[in-house]
């Protein structure tokens, strides 16, 4: 006799299992059982084994999917950049505003000036809004401090958000986001500081789960970043990369060479770079919010990603400058329209492949026995509705490790 804590029945279940011949790995008249915060059983109601359940809930035909996973955000930051948004609509370019001290540096100044509590409160509101849309795992990057104290403070705030919210918050050190004013015209000295001091400290204190960098003409070159990635490797930390967002800087190839968890943006990645990502098993993370906000006209090569079999994820890139987007479900709706991803690819991109982009593929991202019981329950008629509708809030419930998330 199987003993379960919670049994969900009368559900339609998009398991998102890889290799399942059914679209979305769907189970029509399904049940899902949870024990100890993990999925204990999933399948058709007609095949339920003999069991005892502490609680049983009939979902009246609602859909269950894996809880969504946002694998790329800059959720912790000070200030906001609404003024720049207006100025850009008035004709100023992102690069012009950056040259005048706006852009990333405006947020760096505001973040340095903010206390840990202020950063925490601001990010907590954004995090709760994400959970209210079905997201239970939210990666958070540093990268608006660009000095020792503020980068560490951002990571500590992200860790605190993970402890207090009940959600999972993997952290990423993105100190190589830009060279700060103190190192103007000395980017190599700044990268040496990051590689030799900041990275080892973050690793020693267990503050970073991964290391990210911005590979771009306005930031750092692939050659400059290779040294940082070698250091990350020595310290046993996986790497990720903001690659080829505005220009082809060889970012995808660099990420593939280091077996990165993910390469993100990829608007200007050539097909050879995509082939390299696919061969390395590096997840291609597409960020439609930044594409849309920057008015970019070059798209990632969706057909080539498919053709080469690269795993593709979708994320919000939530940040105050280039992607003021707080809903991962809306990111799916945008990725289908702007990049031509199918609704099933969008959902795989915010579940199974997003888990892999964080190195969590063995723990979550699909509904299979043994995986963490992070589930979203939706008032929808078909999982494609999650990409189909804009501006709707179809979430009916969120379970995190088998418990109702408030
Ligand atoms: N790419 C982006 O779109 C953001 N960072 C990055 O590496 C920009 C962040 C910002 O403008 O604040
Ligand atoms: Fe980003």
mmCIF file of C-alpha atoms and ligand atoms in Angstrom:
data_model
loop_
_atom_site.group_PDB
_atom_site.id
_atom_site.type_symbol
_atom_site.label_atom_id
_atom_site.label_comp_id
_atom_site.label_asym_id
_atom_site.label_seq_id
_atom_site.Cartn_x
_atom_site.Cartn_y
_atom_site.Cartn_z
ATOM 1 C CA UNK A 1 0.000 0.000 0.000
ATOM 2 C CA UNK A 2 1.415 3.398 -1.013
ATOM 3 C CA UNK A 3 1.138 6.121 1.645
ATOM 4 C CA UNK A 4 1.023 9.701 0.394
ATOM 5 C CA UNK A 5 0.724 13.137 2.021
ATOM 6 C CA UNK A 6 -1.339 14.649 -0.780
ATOM 7 C CA UNK A 7 -3.092 13.235 -3.820
ATOM 8 C CA UNK A 8 -4.288 15.491 -6.655
ATOM 9 C CA UNK A 9 -6.907 13.887 -8.893
ATOM 10 C CA UNK A 10 -9.272 14.877 -11.696
ATOM 11 C CA UNK A 11 -6.412 16.814 -13.259
ATOM 12 C CA UNK A 12 -4.904 17.199 -16.679
ATOM 13 C CA UNK A 13 -1.152 16.999 -16.326
ATOM 14 C CA UNK A 14 1.550 18.452 -18.575
ATOM 15 C CA UNK A 15 4.488 16.436 -17.248
ATOM 16 C CA UNK A 16 6.950 18.036 -19.720
ATOM 17 C CA UNK A 17 8.973 14.784 -19.583
ATOM 18 C CA UNK A 18 11.723 14.726 -22.206
ATOM 19 C CA UNK A 19 11.189 12.212 -24.998
ATOM 20 C CA UNK A 20 7.518 11.631 -24.210
ATOM 21 C CA UNK A 21 5.671 11.116 -27.510
ATOM 22 C CA UNK A 22 2.545 12.894 -26.215
ATOM 23 C CA UNK A 23 2.644 16.675 -26.711
ATOM 24 C CA UNK A 24 3.590 18.358 -23.386
ATOM 25 C CA UNK A 25 4.046 14.815 -21.987
ATOM 26 C CA UNK A 26 0.359 15.168 -21.173
ATOM 27 C CA UNK A 27 -1.774 12.796 -19.123
ATOM 28 C CA UNK A 28 -5.491 13.331 -19.811
ATOM 29 C CA UNK A 29 -7.384 12.054 -16.784
ATOM 30 C CA UNK A 30 -4.514 12.291 -14.358
ATOM 31 C CA UNK A 31 -3.487 12.031 -10.739
ATOM 32 C CA UNK A 32 -0.326 13.108 -8.974
ATOM 33 C CA UNK A 33 0.791 12.000 -5.532
ATOM 34 C CA UNK A 34 3.230 13.756 -3.197
ATOM 35 C CA UNK A 35 5.217 12.388 -0.278
ATOM 36 C CA UNK A 36 7.857 14.257 1.704
ATOM 37 C CA UNK A 37 7.799 17.220 -0.679
ATOM 38 C CA UNK A 38 8.576 15.014 -3.701
ATOM 39 C CA UNK A 39 6.455 13.551 -6.461
ATOM 40 C CA UNK A 40 5.692 9.940 -5.517
ATOM 41 C CA UNK A 41 3.449 8.939 -8.412
ATOM 42 C CA UNK A 42 2.010 10.441 -11.592
ATOM 43 C CA UNK A 43 -0.249 8.858 -14.208
ATOM 44 C CA UNK A 44 -3.825 8.208 -15.272
ATOM 45 C CA UNK A 45 -6.401 7.932 -12.478
ATOM 46 C CA UNK A 46 -7.359 4.515 -13.872
ATOM 47 C CA UNK A 47 -3.894 3.157 -13.015
ATOM 48 C CA UNK A 48 -3.637 4.460 -9.442
ATOM 49 C CA UNK A 49 -2.116 1.752 -7.214
ATOM 50 C CA UNK A 50 -3.697 0.934 -3.835
ATOM 51 C CA UNK A 51 -2.957 3.904 -1.578
ATOM 52 C CA UNK A 52 -3.729 5.904 1.526
ATOM 53 C CA UNK A 53 -3.538 9.689 1.219
ATOM 54 C CA UNK A 54 -3.490 12.207 4.084
ATOM 55 C CA UNK A 55 -5.408 14.606 1.858
ATOM 56 C CA UNK A 56 -7.042 14.262 -1.555
ATOM 57 C CA UNK A 57 -7.978 17.188 -3.793
ATOM 58 C CA UNK A 58 -10.038 16.934 -6.968
ATOM 59 C CA UNK A 59 -8.926 19.652 -9.402
ATOM 60 C CA UNK A 60 -12.048 19.660 -11.581
ATOM 61 C CA UNK A 61 -10.094 19.241 -14.806
ATOM 62 C CA UNK A 62 -7.563 21.995 -14.153
ATOM 63 C CA UNK A 63 -4.093 21.637 -15.665
ATOM 64 C CA UNK A 64 -0.991 20.904 -13.605
ATOM 65 C CA UNK A 65 2.429 21.859 -14.985
ATOM 66 C CA UNK A 66 5.822 21.969 -13.317
ATOM 67 C CA UNK A 67 6.074 25.288 -11.432
ATOM 68 C CA UNK A 68 7.810 27.764 -13.724
ATOM 69 C CA UNK A 69 11.545 28.437 -13.421
ATOM 70 C CA UNK A 70 12.975 31.872 -14.263
ATOM 71 C CA UNK A 71 16.617 31.093 -15.022
ATOM 72 C CA UNK A 72 17.831 34.675 -15.714
ATOM 73 C CA UNK A 73 16.922 37.727 -13.630
ATOM 74 C CA UNK A 74 18.537 40.828 -12.174
ATOM 75 C CA UNK A 75 15.852 41.090 -9.499
ATOM 76 C CA UNK A 76 17.971 42.879 -6.878
ATOM 77 C CA UNK A 77 18.709 46.507 -7.768
ATOM 78 C CA UNK A 78 18.353 50.057 -6.460
ATOM 79 C CA UNK A 79 16.351 52.887 -8.056
ATOM 80 C CA UNK A 80 14.608 52.563 -11.382
ATOM 81 C CA UNK A 81 15.158 53.786 -14.936
ATOM 82 C CA UNK A 82 11.692 54.919 -16.000
ATOM 83 C CA UNK A 83 13.160 58.274 -17.006
ATOM 84 C CA UNK A 84 15.511 56.559 -19.438
ATOM 85 C CA UNK A 85 12.620 54.593 -20.855
ATOM 86 C CA UNK A 86 10.898 57.884 -21.651
ATOM 87 C CA UNK A 87 14.086 59.406 -23.048
ATOM 88 C CA UNK A 88 14.576 56.439 -25.358
ATOM 89 C CA UNK A 89 11.058 56.856 -26.679
ATOM 90 C CA UNK A 90 12.021 60.489 -27.281
ATOM 91 C CA UNK A 91 14.797 59.302 -29.588
ATOM 92 C CA UNK A 92 17.867 58.729 -27.367
ATOM 93 C CA UNK A 93 19.666 55.407 -27.847
ATOM 94 C CA UNK A 94 20.640 53.013 -25.051
ATOM 95 C CA UNK A 95 24.305 53.564 -25.941
ATOM 96 C CA UNK A 96 23.937 57.395 -25.855
ATOM 97 C CA UNK A 97 22.286 57.258 -22.454
ATOM 98 C CA UNK A 98 25.034 54.959 -21.197
ATOM 99 C CA UNK A 99 27.689 57.397 -22.438
ATOM 100 C CA UNK A 100 25.985 60.156 -20.399
ATOM 101 C CA UNK A 101 26.262 58.133 -17.196
ATOM 102 C CA UNK A 102 22.908 56.393 -17.509
ATOM 103 C CA UNK A 103 22.366 52.756 -18.351
ATOM 104 C CA UNK A 104 23.965 50.140 -16.118
ATOM 105 C CA UNK A 105 25.981 52.835 -14.263
ATOM 106 C CA UNK A 106 22.817 54.663 -13.170
ATOM 107 C CA UNK A 107 21.629 51.471 -11.503
ATOM 108 C CA UNK A 108 25.107 50.853 -10.058
ATOM 109 C CA UNK A 109 25.012 54.250 -8.315
ATOM 110 C CA UNK A 110 21.522 53.611 -6.928
ATOM 111 C CA UNK A 111 22.395 50.074 -5.823
ATOM 112 C CA UNK A 112 25.592 51.166 -4.059
ATOM 113 C CA UNK A 113 23.583 53.814 -2.199
ATOM 114 C CA UNK A 114 20.887 51.346 -1.093
ATOM 115 C CA UNK A 115 20.974 49.438 2.192
ATOM 116 C CA UNK A 116 20.577 45.667 2.289
ATOM 117 C CA UNK A 117 17.060 46.119 3.700
ATOM 118 C CA UNK A 118 16.056 48.500 0.904
ATOM 119 C CA UNK A 119 17.369 46.100 -1.736
ATOM 120 C CA UNK A 120 15.598 43.227 -0.006
ATOM 121 C CA UNK A 121 12.220 44.986 0.220
ATOM 122 C CA UNK A 122 12.284 46.058 -3.436
ATOM 123 C CA UNK A 123 13.218 42.612 -4.694
ATOM 124 C CA UNK A 124 10.762 40.818 -2.395
ATOM 125 C CA UNK A 125 7.828 42.606 -4.031
ATOM 126 C CA UNK A 126 9.040 41.572 -7.474
ATOM 127 C CA UNK A 127 9.654 38.000 -6.292
ATOM 128 C CA UNK A 128 6.166 37.656 -4.805
ATOM 129 C CA UNK A 129 4.657 38.961 -8.036
ATOM 130 C CA UNK A 130 6.555 36.229 -9.901
ATOM 131 C CA UNK A 131 5.254 33.540 -7.542
ATOM 132 C CA UNK A 132 1.721 34.862 -8.071
ATOM 133 C CA UNK A 133 2.214 34.025 -11.757
ATOM 134 C CA UNK A 134 3.366 30.444 -11.153
ATOM 135 C CA UNK A 135 7.145 30.744 -10.756
ATOM 136 C CA UNK A 136 8.797 28.882 -7.851
ATOM 137 C CA UNK A 137 12.500 29.074 -8.798
ATOM 138 C CA UNK A 138 14.055 32.446 -9.585
ATOM 139 C CA UNK A 139 17.729 32.873 -10.359
ATOM 140 C CA UNK A 140 19.127 36.232 -9.219
ATOM 141 C CA UNK A 141 22.362 37.837 -10.436
ATOM 142 C CA UNK A 142 24.575 40.448 -8.842
ATOM 143 C CA UNK A 143 26.185 42.918 -11.247
ATOM 144 C CA UNK A 144 24.912 46.326 -10.135
ATOM 145 C CA UNK A 145 27.557 46.760 -7.431
ATOM 146 C CA UNK A 146 30.810 46.306 -9.335
ATOM 147 C CA UNK A 147 32.717 46.716 -6.086
ATOM 148 C CA UNK A 148 33.398 44.220 -3.356
ATOM 149 C CA UNK A 149 30.918 45.402 -0.747
ATOM 150 C CA UNK A 150 27.950 45.943 -3.053
ATOM 151 C CA UNK A 151 28.396 42.744 -5.071
ATOM 152 C CA UNK A 152 28.564 40.760 -1.815
ATOM 153 C CA UNK A 153 25.550 42.674 -0.439
ATOM 154 C CA UNK A 154 23.496 41.843 -3.538
ATOM 155 C CA UNK A 155 24.319 38.135 -3.218
ATOM 156 C CA UNK A 156 23.520 38.163 0.512
ATOM 157 C CA UNK A 157 20.175 39.808 -0.231
ATOM 158 C CA UNK A 158 19.447 37.132 -2.840
ATOM 159 C CA UNK A 159 20.287 34.398 -0.321
ATOM 160 C CA UNK A 160 17.988 36.059 2.227
ATOM 161 C CA UNK A 161 15.177 36.187 -0.347
ATOM 162 C CA UNK A 162 15.603 32.451 -0.878
ATOM 163 C CA UNK A 163 15.417 31.736 2.858
ATOM 164 C CA UNK A 164 12.446 33.980 3.628
ATOM 165 C CA UNK A 165 10.236 33.514 0.557
ATOM 166 C CA UNK A 166 10.050 29.725 0.512
ATOM 167 C CA UNK A 167 11.007 29.845 -3.177
ATOM 168 C CA UNK A 168 14.325 28.598 -4.546
ATOM 169 C CA UNK A 169 16.709 31.420 -5.442
ATOM 170 C CA UNK A 170 19.945 30.258 -7.121
ATOM 171 C CA UNK A 171 22.495 33.077 -7.090
ATOM 172 C CA UNK A 172 24.940 34.134 -9.780
ATOM 173 C CA UNK A 173 27.955 36.414 -9.459
ATOM 174 C CA UNK A 174 27.816 38.849 -12.397
ATOM 175 C CA UNK A 175 30.574 41.200 -11.270
ATOM 176 C CA UNK A 176 31.861 41.133 -14.871
ATOM 177 C CA UNK A 177 28.777 43.057 -16.048
ATOM 178 C CA UNK A 178 30.730 46.251 -16.801
ATOM 179 C CA UNK A 179 33.906 47.961 -15.594
ATOM 180 C CA UNK A 180 33.033 50.478 -12.839
ATOM 181 C CA UNK A 181 34.156 54.144 -12.917
ATOM 182 C CA UNK A 182 37.052 53.375 -10.520
ATOM 183 C CA UNK A 183 38.530 51.177 -13.240
ATOM 184 C CA UNK A 184 37.692 53.338 -16.250
ATOM 185 C CA UNK A 185 40.037 52.422 -19.110
ATOM 186 C CA UNK A 186 41.486 49.577 -17.015
ATOM 187 C CA UNK A 187 39.037 46.739 -17.704
ATOM 188 C CA UNK A 188 41.746 44.092 -17.352
ATOM 189 C CA UNK A 189 42.642 45.333 -13.881
ATOM 190 C CA UNK A 190 38.968 45.164 -12.927
ATOM 191 C CA UNK A 191 38.649 41.606 -14.236
ATOM 192 C CA UNK A 192 41.795 40.643 -12.317
ATOM 193 C CA UNK A 193 40.188 42.012 -9.142
ATOM 194 C CA UNK A 194 37.037 39.996 -9.864
ATOM 195 C CA UNK A 195 38.970 36.796 -10.621
ATOM 196 C CA UNK A 196 41.533 37.066 -7.814
ATOM 197 C CA UNK A 197 39.532 38.622 -4.979
ATOM 198 C CA UNK A 198 35.781 38.831 -5.414
ATOM 199 C CA UNK A 199 35.156 35.441 -6.999
ATOM 200 C CA UNK A 200 37.211 33.505 -4.422
ATOM 201 C CA UNK A 201 35.475 35.361 -1.571
ATOM 202 C CA UNK A 202 31.976 34.698 -2.971
ATOM 203 C CA UNK A 203 32.910 31.036 -3.467
ATOM 204 C CA UNK A 204 34.435 30.661 -0.001
ATOM 205 C CA UNK A 205 31.341 32.154 1.631
ATOM 206 C CA UNK A 206 28.965 30.020 -0.443
ATOM 207 C CA UNK A 207 27.239 33.094 -1.870
ATOM 208 C CA UNK A 208 27.318 32.203 -5.573
ATOM 209 C CA UNK A 209 25.997 29.109 -7.322
ATOM 210 C CA UNK A 210 27.403 30.215 -10.694
ATOM 211 C CA UNK A 211 29.449 32.913 -12.432
ATOM 212 C CA UNK A 212 28.132 35.055 -15.287
ATOM 213 C CA UNK A 213 29.637 37.813 -17.445
ATOM 214 C CA UNK A 214 28.606 40.282 -20.144
ATOM 215 C CA UNK A 215 30.456 39.506 -23.380
ATOM 216 C CA UNK A 216 29.806 42.565 -25.537
ATOM 217 C CA UNK A 217 31.630 45.447 -27.216
ATOM 218 C CA UNK A 218 30.459 47.804 -24.444
ATOM 219 C CA UNK A 219 31.550 45.355 -21.728
ATOM 220 C CA UNK A 220 34.185 42.596 -22.051
ATOM 221 C CA UNK A 221 35.576 40.523 -24.909
ATOM 222 C CA UNK A 222 35.579 36.738 -25.120
ATOM 223 C CA UNK A 223 39.371 36.741 -24.761
ATOM 224 C CA UNK A 224 39.185 38.842 -21.575
ATOM 225 C CA UNK A 225 36.520 36.620 -20.054
ATOM 226 C CA UNK A 226 38.278 33.315 -20.716
ATOM 227 C CA UNK A 227 40.595 33.995 -17.762
ATOM 228 C CA UNK A 228 37.663 34.655 -15.440
ATOM 229 C CA UNK A 229 36.012 31.428 -16.552
ATOM 230 C CA UNK A 230 39.206 29.490 -15.894
ATOM 231 C CA UNK A 231 39.200 30.842 -12.372
ATOM 232 C CA UNK A 232 35.558 29.853 -11.909
ATOM 233 C CA UNK A 233 36.443 26.358 -13.092
ATOM 234 C CA UNK A 234 39.310 26.122 -10.567
ATOM 235 C CA UNK A 235 36.857 27.068 -7.835
ATOM 236 C CA UNK A 236 34.338 24.485 -9.024
ATOM 237 C CA UNK A 237 31.689 27.025 -10.051
ATOM 238 C CA UNK A 238 29.705 26.589 -13.278
ATOM 239 C CA UNK A 239 29.564 29.492 -15.715
ATOM 240 C CA UNK A 240 26.878 31.280 -17.739
ATOM 241 C CA UNK A 241 27.262 34.090 -20.262
ATOM 242 C CA UNK A 242 25.366 37.109 -21.627
ATOM 243 C CA UNK A 243 26.370 36.383 -25.220
ATOM 244 C CA UNK A 244 25.970 38.136 -28.573
ATOM 245 C CA UNK A 245 23.109 40.402 -27.461
ATOM 246 C CA UNK A 246 23.986 43.497 -29.537
ATOM 247 C CA UNK A 247 26.903 42.246 -31.640
ATOM 248 C CA UNK A 248 28.522 38.895 -32.458
ATOM 249 C CA UNK A 249 31.379 38.820 -29.986
ATOM 250 C CA UNK A 250 32.020 35.084 -30.144
ATOM 251 C CA UNK A 251 30.096 34.682 -26.899
ATOM 252 C CA UNK A 252 28.307 31.459 -27.747
ATOM 253 C CA UNK A 253 31.565 29.802 -28.760
ATOM 254 C CA UNK A 254 33.206 30.896 -25.484
ATOM 255 C CA UNK A 255 30.290 29.560 -23.446
ATOM 256 C CA UNK A 256 30.407 26.237 -25.297
ATOM 257 C CA UNK A 257 34.184 25.952 -24.822
ATOM 258 C CA UNK A 258 33.721 26.176 -21.055
ATOM 259 C CA UNK A 259 30.721 23.835 -20.990
ATOM 260 C CA UNK A 260 28.595 26.705 -19.654
ATOM 261 C CA UNK A 261 25.217 25.960 -18.098
ATOM 262 C CA UNK A 262 23.726 28.547 -20.433
ATOM 263 C CA UNK A 263 24.415 31.213 -23.028
ATOM 264 C CA UNK A 264 21.820 33.969 -22.901
ATOM 265 C CA UNK A 265 20.360 36.505 -25.414
ATOM 266 C CA UNK A 266 22.027 35.161 -28.651
ATOM 267 C CA UNK A 267 20.412 37.641 -31.077
ATOM 268 C CA UNK A 268 23.682 37.938 -33.049
ATOM 269 C CA UNK A 269 24.973 34.379 -32.588
ATOM 270 C CA UNK A 270 25.874 32.837 -35.968
ATOM 271 C CA UNK A 271 24.885 29.284 -36.795
ATOM 272 C CA UNK A 272 28.351 27.945 -35.945
ATOM 273 C CA UNK A 273 27.917 29.300 -32.411
ATOM 274 C CA UNK A 274 24.553 27.602 -32.093
ATOM 275 C CA UNK A 275 26.021 24.325 -33.277
ATOM 276 C CA UNK A 276 28.734 24.661 -30.624
ATOM 277 C CA UNK A 277 26.144 25.274 -27.891
ATOM 278 C CA UNK A 278 24.149 22.232 -28.964
ATOM 279 C CA UNK A 279 27.252 20.044 -28.968
ATOM 280 C CA UNK A 280 28.252 21.244 -25.499
ATOM 281 C CA UNK A 281 24.734 20.760 -24.105
ATOM 282 C CA UNK A 282 24.712 24.433 -23.115
ATOM 283 C CA UNK A 283 21.193 25.823 -22.790
ATOM 284 C CA UNK A 284 20.306 28.715 -25.118
ATOM 285 C CA UNK A 285 18.326 31.192 -22.997
ATOM 286 C CA UNK A 286 16.127 33.568 -25.013
ATOM 287 C CA UNK A 287 15.102 36.874 -23.441
ATOM 288 C CA UNK A 288 12.249 38.490 -25.361
ATOM 289 C CA UNK A 289 11.760 41.291 -22.815
ATOM 290 C CA UNK A 290 15.188 42.787 -23.579
ATOM 291 C CA UNK A 291 14.728 42.271 -27.332
ATOM 292 C CA UNK A 292 11.396 44.091 -27.190
ATOM 293 C CA UNK A 293 12.493 46.918 -24.893
ATOM 294 C CA UNK A 294 15.645 47.646 -26.884
ATOM 295 C CA UNK A 295 13.688 47.647 -30.152
ATOM 296 C CA UNK A 296 16.175 45.121 -31.498
ATOM 297 C CA UNK A 297 15.481 43.898 -35.027
ATOM 298 C CA UNK A 298 17.838 40.950 -35.187
ATOM 299 C CA UNK A 299 16.327 37.733 -33.824
ATOM 300 C CA UNK A 300 18.034 34.660 -32.407
ATOM 301 C CA UNK A 301 18.171 31.900 -35.021
ATOM 302 C CA UNK A 302 15.232 29.876 -33.709
ATOM 303 C CA UNK A 303 15.216 27.471 -36.666
ATOM 304 C CA UNK A 304 18.941 26.737 -36.242
ATOM 305 C CA UNK A 305 18.487 26.148 -32.502
ATOM 306 C CA UNK A 306 15.831 23.590 -33.347
ATOM 307 C CA UNK A 307 17.758 22.026 -36.175
ATOM 308 C CA UNK A 308 20.887 21.505 -34.065
ATOM 309 C CA UNK A 309 18.863 20.320 -31.082
ATOM 310 C CA UNK A 310 20.042 22.959 -28.627
ATOM 311 C CA UNK A 311 17.969 23.053 -25.431
ATOM 312 C CA UNK A 312 16.144 26.413 -25.417
ATOM 313 C CA UNK A 313 14.959 28.237 -22.298
ATOM 314 C CA UNK A 314 12.961 31.446 -21.932
ATOM 315 C CA UNK A 315 13.469 33.911 -19.053
ATOM 316 C CA UNK A 316 12.411 37.413 -18.022
ATOM 317 C CA UNK A 317 15.895 39.020 -17.695
ATOM 318 C CA UNK A 318 13.947 41.194 -15.227
ATOM 319 C CA UNK A 319 16.040 44.371 -14.806
ATOM 320 C CA UNK A 320 15.284 48.089 -14.555
ATOM 321 C CA UNK A 321 16.967 49.078 -17.816
ATOM 322 C CA UNK A 322 16.529 46.724 -20.730
ATOM 323 C CA UNK A 323 13.846 44.303 -19.532
ATOM 324 C CA UNK A 324 11.354 45.712 -17.037
ATOM 325 C CA UNK A 325 9.379 42.468 -17.244
ATOM 326 C CA UNK A 326 8.147 40.848 -14.056
ATOM 327 C CA UNK A 327 6.127 37.937 -15.404
ATOM 328 C CA UNK A 328 7.648 34.760 -16.794
ATOM 329 C CA UNK A 329 4.295 33.786 -18.259
ATOM 330 C CA UNK A 330 4.285 37.031 -20.234
ATOM 331 C CA UNK A 331 7.840 36.216 -21.343
ATOM 332 C CA UNK A 332 6.437 32.984 -22.842
ATOM 333 C CA UNK A 333 3.728 34.933 -24.641
ATOM 334 C CA UNK A 334 6.395 37.287 -26.031
ATOM 335 C CA UNK A 335 8.821 34.500 -27.006
ATOM 336 C CA UNK A 336 6.152 32.829 -29.113
ATOM 337 C CA UNK A 337 5.262 36.057 -30.915
ATOM 338 C CA UNK A 338 8.728 37.584 -31.285
ATOM 339 C CA UNK A 339 10.909 34.490 -31.757
ATOM 340 C CA UNK A 340 8.451 32.015 -33.244
ATOM 341 C CA UNK A 341 8.771 29.455 -30.444
ATOM 342 C CA UNK A 342 5.828 27.083 -30.238
ATOM 343 C CA UNK A 343 3.777 27.198 -27.029
ATOM 344 C CA UNK A 344 5.202 23.777 -26.139
ATOM 345 C CA UNK A 345 8.751 25.064 -26.661
ATOM 346 C CA UNK A 346 7.912 28.072 -24.472
ATOM 347 C CA UNK A 347 6.693 25.818 -21.653
ATOM 348 C CA UNK A 348 9.692 23.478 -21.978
ATOM 349 C CA UNK A 349 11.780 26.662 -21.884
ATOM 350 C CA UNK A 350 10.401 27.733 -18.530
ATOM 351 C CA UNK A 351 10.400 24.237 -16.971
ATOM 352 C CA UNK A 352 12.648 21.393 -18.164
ATOM 353 C CA UNK A 353 15.259 23.432 -20.021
ATOM 354 C CA UNK A 354 15.227 26.275 -17.492
ATOM 355 C CA UNK A 355 16.053 23.728 -14.767
ATOM 356 C CA UNK A 356 19.007 22.583 -16.828
ATOM 357 C CA UNK A 357 20.185 26.185 -17.296
ATOM 358 C CA UNK A 358 20.574 26.228 -13.503
ATOM 359 C CA UNK A 359 22.052 22.735 -13.194
ATOM 360 C CA UNK A 360 18.847 21.583 -11.445
ATOM 361 C CA UNK A 361 17.568 19.191 -14.103
ATOM 362 C CA UNK A 362 17.800 16.161 -11.794
ATOM 363 C CA UNK A 363 15.703 17.875 -9.148
ATOM 364 C CA UNK A 364 12.886 19.731 -10.922
ATOM 365 C CA UNK A 365 11.476 21.012 -14.203
ATOM 366 C CA UNK A 366 9.358 17.953 -15.074
ATOM 367 C CA UNK A 367 6.635 16.026 -13.259
ATOM 368 C CA UNK A 368 8.189 12.629 -12.604
ATOM 369 C CA UNK A 369 8.538 10.463 -9.495
ATOM 370 C CA UNK A 370 11.451 11.594 -7.328
ATOM 371 C CA UNK A 371 11.387 15.189 -8.475
ATOM 372 C CA UNK A 372 10.576 18.067 -6.169
ATOM 373 C CA UNK A 373 6.834 18.693 -5.937
ATOM 374 C CA UNK A 374 6.934 22.265 -7.291
ATOM 375 C CA UNK A 375 3.660 22.462 -9.223
ATOM 376 C CA UNK A 376 1.564 25.146 -10.831
ATOM 377 C CA UNK A 377 -2.184 24.582 -11.171
ATOM 378 C CA UNK A 378 -3.920 26.580 -13.894
ATOM 379 C CA UNK A 379 -7.421 27.604 -14.936
ATOM 380 C CA UNK A 380 -6.789 26.988 -18.630
ATOM 381 C CA UNK A 381 -8.281 24.717 -21.269
ATOM 382 C CA UNK A 382 -4.919 23.717 -22.809
ATOM 383 C CA UNK A 383 -1.268 24.383 -21.901
ATOM 384 C CA UNK A 384 -0.841 26.402 -25.087
ATOM 385 C CA UNK A 385 -3.037 29.034 -23.402
ATOM 386 C CA UNK A 386 -0.016 29.989 -21.255
ATOM 387 C CA UNK A 387 1.611 31.445 -24.380
ATOM 388 C CA UNK A 388 -1.574 32.325 -26.217
ATOM 389 C CA UNK A 389 -3.039 34.881 -23.817
ATOM 390 C CA UNK A 390 -1.459 38.191 -22.871
ATOM 391 C CA UNK A 391 -2.503 40.010 -19.707
ATOM 392 C CA UNK A 392 -4.346 37.161 -18.027
ATOM 393 C CA UNK A 393 -3.651 35.680 -14.602
ATOM 394 C CA UNK A 394 -4.704 32.035 -14.967
ATOM 395 C CA UNK A 395 -2.814 30.641 -11.955
ATOM 396 C CA UNK A 396 -5.145 28.721 -9.625
ATOM 397 C CA UNK A 397 -2.527 27.476 -7.172
ATOM 398 C CA UNK A 398 1.187 27.001 -6.565
ATOM 399 C CA UNK A 399 2.704 24.144 -4.594
ATOM 400 C CA UNK A 400 6.306 24.452 -3.458
ATOM 401 C CA UNK A 401 7.913 21.228 -2.243
ATOM 402 C CA UNK A 402 4.396 19.838 -1.935
ATOM 403 C CA UNK A 403 2.930 22.665 0.156
ATOM 404 C CA UNK A 404 0.591 25.491 -0.812
ATOM 405 C CA UNK A 405 2.534 28.660 -1.420
ATOM 406 C CA UNK A 406 0.699 31.524 0.247
HETATM 407 N N1 LIG B 1 22.284 42.695 -20.829
HETATM 408 C C1 LIG B 1 21.195 43.366 -20.560
HETATM 409 O O1 LIG B 1 20.258 43.502 -21.283
HETATM 410 C C2 LIG B 1 21.315 43.904 -19.229
HETATM 411 N N2 LIG B 1 22.571 43.421 -18.805
HETATM 412 C C3 LIG B 1 23.091 42.744 -19.764
HETATM 413 O O2 LIG B 1 24.163 42.210 -19.630
HETATM 414 C C4 LIG B 1 21.323 45.381 -19.170
HETATM 415 C C5 LIG B 1 21.109 45.768 -17.788
HETATM 416 C C6 LIG B 1 20.866 47.239 -17.641
HETATM 417 O O3 LIG B 1 20.792 48.006 -18.603
HETATM 418 O O4 LIG B 1 20.722 47.613 -16.466
HETATM 419 FE FE1 LIG B 2 20.616 39.865 -18.168
#
